[in-house]
């Protein structure tokens, strides 16, 4: 290898989701980042439920339980009702903030429906249904839930269009671009069709995300038009940062992100945009500024997932920057040999952490194998590290599948010191 120093050059692949809170947590019915807030939103849910006569021909429709809850470490009941003999029920739903929460309908301990309910101040929702639904959707009638249904239907139609396209003539960039832009404009127009609803706000953010990379100028323009109070404000700002970086460079992206953060009105959005500032500094090649921004995030949001994200970002900036010596990695392979970076001096090393059967890993496997075959023998060493603790599952995944390289299973999974050393999460 000529004058190369006798150490391994390591390229690390992480096939795990790193960014957190891509949509405000409460919108997904999860515990919000940080401490719970006092109840601030009240809506009303009522309706009538019945069991299909082919299952139960009696006229007694009592005993259906309707539950609206917030998930997370501790499940909070936001609304609860039990039907009377006629199947009628009614309950107020009180939530910490407007958003989309799990809706469960059960009877006699059996869950008959698991869906979602949009909770927004003064919204009145009505549910009339015969259970079980089979392939039918539960119709929740209210302005807020109509907007959410329109968003879901538009995205479903988009995915069907792409599937037909790919199964028919295959990938054609013009056709895909047209489908993307048409769907994005429909989603963006929901701001006028369903003004002020959670669904329309999320649709606007979705529209921004869809056009990013296809038309970065439009993505930025739309993102700038998203009001700071909207549910998707931080998501739109994130897309705008990336679009600006592609179009105008990383310095302009940092400035735009700071402007978005200055306008943010929700603490979670401010934290989300502080994450984006950390990433912007990394793209600028200013690790010290990125580290300072991560520490500020940890100081401003000392509890919850933002603090954890900041801690991991700080660790990476302090220990895993390009040019730094790679942390030690020594392990036993599944064929009982020892592999160590110290023994691979002078070679390129692809050190990948993965979950067997992960759709992301399967999608990238062909490219990963092509990368391996692009180098002469002895130049690139691939070390594949499974974070699935059950070694039998990893061996079953590898059996009969072309995955060249040396294979390691971490018995403690993500809690293994070697995974923590490389900030795998």
Coordinates of C-alpha atoms in Angstrom, one line a residue:
X1 CA 0.0 0.0 0.0
X2 CA 3.0 2.3 -0.5
X3 CA 3.4 5.0 2.2
X4 CA 0.0 4.4 3.9
X5 CA 0.3 4.2 7.6
X6 CA -0.2 0.7 9.1
X7 CA -3.7 1.2 10.4
X8 CA -7.1 0.4 9.1
X9 CA -9.2 3.0 7.4
X10 CA -12.7 2.5 8.5
X11 CA -15.9 3.4 6.7
X12 CA -18.9 2.9 9.1
X13 CA -22.4 2.1 8.0
X14 CA -25.3 2.6 10.4
X15 CA -28.6 1.1 9.3
X16 CA -30.6 2.5 12.2
X17 CA -32.8 5.5 12.4
X18 CA -30.7 8.3 14.1
X19 CA -32.9 11.4 14.1
X20 CA -35.8 11.5 16.6
X21 CA -39.1 13.3 16.7
X22 CA -39.4 13.7 13.0
X23 CA -43.1 14.5 13.6
X24 CA -44.0 16.1 17.0
X25 CA -44.5 13.1 19.2
X26 CA -48.0 13.9 20.4
X27 CA -49.2 13.8 16.8
X28 CA -48.4 10.1 16.8
X29 CA -50.0 9.5 20.1
X30 CA -46.6 9.2 21.9
X31 CA -45.5 10.8 25.1
X32 CA -44.4 14.3 24.1
X33 CA -40.7 15.2 24.5
X34 CA -40.0 16.7 27.9
X35 CA -42.4 16.9 30.8
X36 CA -46.2 16.3 30.2
X37 CA -48.1 19.5 29.8
X38 CA -51.4 20.4 31.5
X39 CA -54.5 19.4 29.5
X40 CA -55.1 22.1 27.0
X41 CA -57.4 20.6 24.3
X42 CA -60.9 19.4 24.6
X43 CA -63.0 17.7 21.9
X44 CA -66.2 15.5 22.0
X45 CA -66.7 12.0 20.6
X46 CA -70.1 10.3 20.4
X47 CA -71.9 7.7 18.3
X48 CA -73.5 4.3 18.1
X49 CA -71.9 0.9 17.8
X50 CA -73.4 -2.5 17.0
X51 CA -72.2 -6.0 16.6
X52 CA -72.8 -7.7 13.2
X53 CA -76.1 -9.7 13.5
X54 CA -74.4 -12.7 11.9
X55 CA -72.2 -12.8 15.0
X56 CA -74.8 -11.8 17.6
X57 CA -78.4 -11.5 16.8
X58 CA -79.4 -10.1 20.1
X59 CA -80.6 -6.4 20.3
X60 CA -78.4 -5.7 23.3
X61 CA -75.5 -3.5 22.1
X62 CA -74.2 -2.6 25.6
X63 CA -70.6 -3.2 26.7
X64 CA -68.6 -1.7 23.8
X65 CA -65.7 0.2 25.4
X66 CA -64.4 3.2 23.5
X67 CA -60.9 4.4 24.6
X68 CA -58.8 7.3 23.4
X69 CA -55.3 7.3 24.9
X70 CA -51.8 8.7 24.8
X71 CA -49.0 6.1 24.6
X72 CA -45.4 6.2 25.8
X73 CA -44.0 4.7 28.9
X74 CA -47.3 5.4 30.8
X75 CA -50.6 5.2 28.9
X76 CA -52.8 8.2 29.7
X77 CA -56.6 7.9 29.2
X78 CA -57.8 10.9 27.3
X79 CA -61.4 9.8 26.8
X80 CA -63.4 6.7 27.8
X81 CA -67.0 5.6 27.3
X82 CA -69.1 2.4 27.4
X83 CA -72.2 1.9 25.2
X84 CA -75.7 1.5 26.5
X85 CA -78.1 -1.2 25.4
X86 CA -78.8 0.8 22.2
X87 CA -75.1 1.0 21.4
X88 CA -74.9 4.8 22.1
X89 CA -71.9 6.4 23.8
X90 CA -70.5 9.8 24.4
X91 CA -67.3 11.2 26.0
X92 CA -65.3 14.3 26.2
X93 CA -61.7 13.8 25.1
X94 CA -59.1 15.9 26.9
X95 CA -55.6 15.9 25.6
X96 CA -52.4 17.8 26.4
X97 CA -52.2 19.2 22.9
X98 CA -53.9 18.9 19.5
X99 CA -52.8 15.9 17.6
X100 CA -53.5 12.3 16.5
X101 CA -54.1 9.7 19.2
X102 CA -54.9 6.0 19.3
X103 CA -58.6 5.0 19.3
X104 CA -59.5 1.5 20.5
X105 CA -62.9 -0.2 20.5
X106 CA -63.3 -3.4 22.4
X107 CA -65.9 -5.7 23.9
X108 CA -65.6 -8.4 26.4
X109 CA -61.8 -8.0 26.4
X110 CA -61.5 -8.4 22.6
X111 CA -60.2 -5.5 20.6
X112 CA -62.5 -5.0 17.6
X113 CA -60.8 -1.9 16.2
X114 CA -57.5 -0.1 16.6
X115 CA -57.4 3.2 14.8
X116 CA -56.7 6.9 15.2
X117 CA -58.6 10.0 16.3
X118 CA -57.7 13.6 15.7
X119 CA -58.2 15.6 18.9
X120 CA -58.4 19.4 18.4
X121 CA -60.1 22.0 20.5
X122 CA -63.9 22.2 20.0
X123 CA -63.9 19.5 17.4
X124 CA -67.0 17.2 17.6
X125 CA -66.6 13.7 16.2
X126 CA -69.2 11.1 15.5
X127 CA -68.7 7.4 15.0
X128 CA -71.5 5.1 13.8
X129 CA -70.3 1.6 13.0
X130 CA -71.2 -2.1 12.8
X131 CA -68.4 -4.3 14.0
X132 CA -66.2 -6.1 13.1
X133 CA -65.3 -3.8 10.2
X134 CA -63.5 -6.3 8.0
X135 CA -61.8 -4.4 5.2
X136 CA -63.9 -1.3 5.7
X137 CA -62.5 1.9 7.3
X138 CA -64.0 3.3 10.5
X139 CA -65.7 6.5 9.5
X140 CA -65.0 9.3 12.1
X141 CA -67.0 12.3 11.0
X142 CA -65.7 15.7 12.0
X143 CA -63.8 18.5 10.2
X144 CA -60.5 17.5 11.8
X145 CA -60.9 13.8 11.0
X146 CA -62.1 14.5 7.5
X147 CA -58.8 16.3 6.8
X148 CA -56.8 13.5 8.3
X149 CA -58.7 10.9 6.1
X150 CA -58.1 13.0 3.0
X151 CA -54.3 13.1 3.8
X152 CA -54.2 9.3 4.2
X153 CA -56.3 8.7 1.1
X154 CA -54.1 11.0 -1.0
X155 CA -50.9 9.2 0.1
X156 CA -52.5 5.8 -0.5
X157 CA -53.4 6.8 -4.0
X158 CA -49.9 8.1 -4.6
X159 CA -48.4 4.8 -3.5
X160 CA -50.8 2.8 -5.7
X161 CA -49.9 5.0 -8.7
X162 CA -46.1 4.5 -8.1
X163 CA -46.6 0.7 -7.6
X164 CA -48.5 0.4 -10.9
X165 CA -45.9 2.5 -12.6
X166 CA -43.0 0.3 -11.3
X167 CA -44.8 -3.0 -12.0
X168 CA -45.7 -1.8 -15.5
X169 CA -43.0 0.0 -17.5
X170 CA -40.6 0.3 -14.6
X171 CA -38.9 3.4 -13.3
X172 CA -39.2 6.4 -15.6
X173 CA -38.0 9.6 -14.0
X174 CA -40.5 11.9 -15.8
X175 CA -43.5 9.8 -14.8
X176 CA -42.3 9.5 -11.2
X177 CA -41.6 13.2 -11.0
X178 CA -45.1 14.0 -12.4
X179 CA -46.7 11.7 -9.8
X180 CA -44.7 13.3 -7.0
X181 CA -45.5 16.9 -8.1
X182 CA -49.2 16.2 -8.7
X183 CA -49.6 14.6 -5.2
X184 CA -47.6 17.3 -3.5
X185 CA -49.8 20.0 -5.0
X186 CA -52.9 18.2 -3.9
X187 CA -51.5 17.9 -0.4
X188 CA -50.5 21.6 -0.4
X189 CA -54.0 22.6 -1.5
X190 CA -55.5 21.0 1.6
X191 CA -54.5 24.2 3.4
X192 CA -57.4 25.8 1.6
X193 CA -59.8 22.8 1.5
X194 CA -59.4 22.0 5.3
X195 CA -58.1 25.3 6.8
X196 CA -56.7 25.2 10.3
X197 CA -56.9 21.4 10.7
X198 CA -54.1 19.1 11.9
X199 CA -54.5 17.1 8.7
X200 CA -53.9 20.1 6.5
X201 CA -50.9 21.2 8.5
X202 CA -49.3 17.7 8.2
X203 CA -50.2 17.6 4.5
X204 CA -48.4 20.9 3.9
X205 CA -45.3 19.5 5.6
X206 CA -45.6 16.3 3.6
X207 CA -45.9 18.3 0.4
X208 CA -42.7 20.2 1.2
X209 CA -40.9 16.9 1.8
X210 CA -42.1 15.4 -1.4
X211 CA -40.9 18.2 -3.7
X212 CA -37.5 18.5 -1.9
X213 CA -34.9 17.1 -4.3
X214 CA -37.2 17.5 -7.3
X215 CA -37.7 21.2 -7.1
X216 CA -35.7 22.7 -4.2
X217 CA -36.8 26.3 -4.9
X218 CA -40.4 25.3 -4.6
X219 CA -39.7 23.3 -1.4
X220 CA -38.1 26.3 0.2
X221 CA -40.9 28.6 -0.9
X222 CA -43.5 26.3 0.5
X223 CA -41.6 25.8 3.7
X224 CA -41.3 29.5 4.2
X225 CA -45.1 29.8 3.9
X226 CA -45.8 27.3 6.7
X227 CA -46.9 29.2 9.8
X228 CA -44.8 28.6 13.0
X229 CA -47.9 27.3 14.9
X230 CA -48.5 24.5 12.3
X231 CA -47.9 20.9 13.4
X232 CA -45.5 20.3 10.6
X233 CA -43.4 23.5 10.9
X234 CA -40.2 21.9 12.1
X235 CA -40.5 19.1 9.4
X236 CA -40.9 21.7 6.7
X237 CA -37.9 23.6 8.1
X238 CA -35.8 20.5 8.0
X239 CA -36.5 20.0 4.3
X240 CA -35.8 23.6 3.6
X241 CA -32.4 23.3 5.2
X242 CA -31.5 20.4 3.0
X243 CA -32.9 22.0 -0.1
X244 CA -31.1 25.2 0.6
X245 CA -27.8 23.3 1.1
X246 CA -28.2 21.7 -2.3
X247 CA -29.2 24.9 -4.0
X248 CA -27.1 27.6 -2.2
X249 CA -24.6 25.8 0.0
X250 CA -24.3 24.9 3.7
X251 CA -23.7 28.5 4.9
X252 CA -27.0 29.6 3.4
X253 CA -28.7 26.5 4.9
X254 CA -27.4 27.3 8.4
X255 CA -28.7 30.9 8.1
X256 CA -32.1 29.7 6.9
X257 CA -32.4 27.2 9.8
X258 CA -31.6 29.9 12.3
X259 CA -34.3 32.1 10.8
X260 CA -36.8 29.2 11.1
X261 CA -35.8 28.6 14.7
X262 CA -36.2 32.3 15.6
X263 CA -39.8 32.2 14.4
X264 CA -40.7 28.9 16.1
X265 CA -43.3 29.2 18.8
X266 CA -43.4 25.6 20.2
X267 CA -40.5 24.4 22.4
X268 CA -40.3 21.1 20.6
X269 CA -39.9 22.9 17.3
X270 CA -37.1 25.0 18.7
X271 CA -35.4 21.8 19.9
X272 CA -35.9 20.1 16.6
X273 CA -34.4 23.1 14.8
X274 CA -31.5 23.1 17.2
X275 CA -30.8 19.5 16.0
X276 CA -30.9 20.9 12.4
X277 CA -28.3 23.5 13.4
X278 CA -26.0 20.8 14.7
X279 CA -26.3 19.0 11.4
X280 CA -25.8 22.2 9.4
X281 CA -22.5 22.9 11.3
X282 CA -21.4 19.3 10.6
X283 CA -22.1 19.8 6.9
X284 CA -20.1 23.1 7.0
X285 CA -17.1 21.2 8.4
X286 CA -17.2 23.1 11.7
X287 CA -17.2 20.3 14.3
X288 CA -16.5 22.6 17.2
X289 CA -19.5 24.8 16.4
X290 CA -21.6 21.7 16.0
X291 CA -20.5 20.4 19.4
X292 CA -21.3 23.7 21.0
X293 CA -24.8 23.6 19.4
X294 CA -25.3 20.1 20.6
X295 CA -24.4 21.1 24.2
X296 CA -26.8 24.0 24.0
X297 CA -29.5 21.6 23.0
X298 CA -28.7 19.4 26.0
X299 CA -28.7 22.4 28.3
X300 CA -32.0 23.8 27.1
X301 CA -33.7 20.4 27.1
X302 CA -32.0 18.3 29.8
X303 CA -34.6 15.5 29.9
X304 CA -36.1 13.2 27.3
X305 CA -35.1 12.2 23.8
X306 CA -33.6 15.6 22.8
X307 CA -31.1 15.2 25.6
X308 CA -30.3 11.7 24.4
X309 CA -29.9 12.9 20.8
X310 CA -27.6 15.7 22.0
X311 CA -25.5 13.3 24.0
X312 CA -25.1 10.9 21.0
X313 CA -24.3 13.8 18.7
X314 CA -21.7 15.2 21.1
X315 CA -20.1 11.7 21.5
X316 CA -19.9 11.4 17.7
X317 CA -18.4 14.8 17.3
X318 CA -15.8 14.2 20.0
X319 CA -14.9 10.6 19.0
X320 CA -16.0 9.7 15.5
X321 CA -15.1 12.6 13.3
X322 CA -13.5 11.8 9.9
X323 CA -9.7 11.6 10.4
X324 CA -9.8 10.4 14.0
X325 CA -8.5 6.9 14.8
X326 CA -11.4 4.4 14.7
X327 CA -12.3 3.0 18.1
X328 CA -11.0 -0.5 18.7
X329 CA -13.1 -3.4 17.4
X330 CA -12.3 -6.9 18.3
X331 CA -14.8 -9.8 18.1
X332 CA -15.4 -13.5 17.5
X333 CA -16.9 -14.2 14.1
X334 CA -19.7 -16.8 13.7
X335 CA -17.2 -19.2 12.3
X336 CA -15.1 -18.9 15.5
X337 CA -12.3 -16.8 14.2
X338 CA -11.1 -13.5 15.7
X339 CA -11.3 -10.3 13.8
X340 CA -9.6 -7.1 15.0
X341 CA -9.0 -3.7 13.4
X342 CA -5.5 -3.9 14.8
X343 CA -4.8 -6.9 12.6
X344 CA -6.1 -5.1 9.4
X345 CA -3.5 -2.4 9.1
X346 CA -3.1 -0.9 5.7
X347 CA -6.5 -2.1 4.5
X348 CA -9.8 -0.3 3.9
X349 CA -12.5 -1.6 6.3
X350 CA -16.2 -1.4 5.8
X351 CA -17.6 -1.9 9.4
X352 CA -21.4 -2.2 9.1
X353 CA -24.0 -2.6 11.9
X354 CA -27.3 -4.1 10.9
X355 CA -30.5 -5.9 11.9
X356 CA -31.0 -9.2 9.9
X357 CA -34.1 -8.9 7.7
X358 CA -34.2 -5.1 8.0
X359 CA -35.9 -3.8 4.8
X360 CA -33.2 -1.0 4.7
X361 CA -30.4 -3.6 4.8
X362 CA -32.0 -5.7 2.2
X363 CA -32.4 -2.7 -0.1
X364 CA -28.8 -1.8 0.3
X365 CA -27.3 -5.3 0.1
X366 CA -26.8 -5.3 -3.7
X367 CA -24.9 -2.0 -3.5
X368 CA -22.9 -3.2 -0.6
X369 CA -21.9 -6.3 -2.4
X370 CA -21.0 -4.3 -5.5
X371 CA -18.8 -2.1 -3.4
X372 CA -17.0 -5.1 -2.1
X373 CA -16.4 -6.6 -5.5
X374 CA -15.1 -3.3 -6.9
X375 CA -11.8 -3.6 -5.0
X376 CA -8.9 -6.0 -5.7
X377 CA -8.5 -8.9 -3.3
X378 CA -6.9 -7.9 0.0
X379 CA -7.7 -4.2 -0.3
X380 CA -11.2 -4.0 1.3
X381 CA -12.3 -6.0 4.4
X382 CA -16.0 -6.1 5.2
X383 CA -17.0 -6.8 8.8
X384 CA -20.8 -7.2 9.2
X385 CA -22.0 -6.8 12.8
X386 CA -25.5 -8.1 13.6
X387 CA -27.1 -6.4 16.6
X388 CA -29.7 -9.2 16.8
X389 CA -28.9 -10.9 20.1
X390 CA -30.1 -14.3 18.9
X391 CA -27.2 -15.7 16.8
X392 CA -29.5 -18.4 15.3
X393 CA -31.6 -15.7 13.7
X394 CA -28.5 -14.1 12.1
X395 CA -27.2 -17.4 10.8
X396 CA -30.7 -18.2 9.4
X397 CA -30.7 -14.8 7.6
X398 CA -27.3 -15.4 6.1
X399 CA -28.0 -19.0 5.1
X400 CA -28.2 -19.2 1.3
X401 CA -27.9 -15.4 0.9
X402 CA -24.9 -13.7 -0.8
X403 CA -23.4 -11.5 2.0
X404 CA -19.6 -11.6 1.5
X405 CA -17.4 -10.6 4.4
X406 CA -16.7 -11.6 8.0
X407 CA -19.8 -11.9 10.3
X408 CA -20.1 -11.0 13.9
X409 CA -23.1 -11.3 16.3
X410 CA -23.1 -9.0 19.3
X411 CA -24.7 -11.0 22.2
X412 CA -25.8 -7.9 24.0
X413 CA -27.2 -6.2 20.9
X414 CA -27.2 -2.4 21.0
X415 CA -26.1 -2.5 24.7
X416 CA -22.8 -4.2 23.6
X417 CA -19.8 -1.9 24.4
X418 CA -18.6 -2.2 20.8
X419 CA -21.9 -0.9 19.5
X420 CA -21.9 2.0 22.0
X421 CA -18.3 2.7 21.0
X422 CA -19.5 3.4 17.5
X423 CA -22.6 5.2 18.6
X424 CA -24.9 2.7 17.0
X425 CA -28.5 3.2 18.2

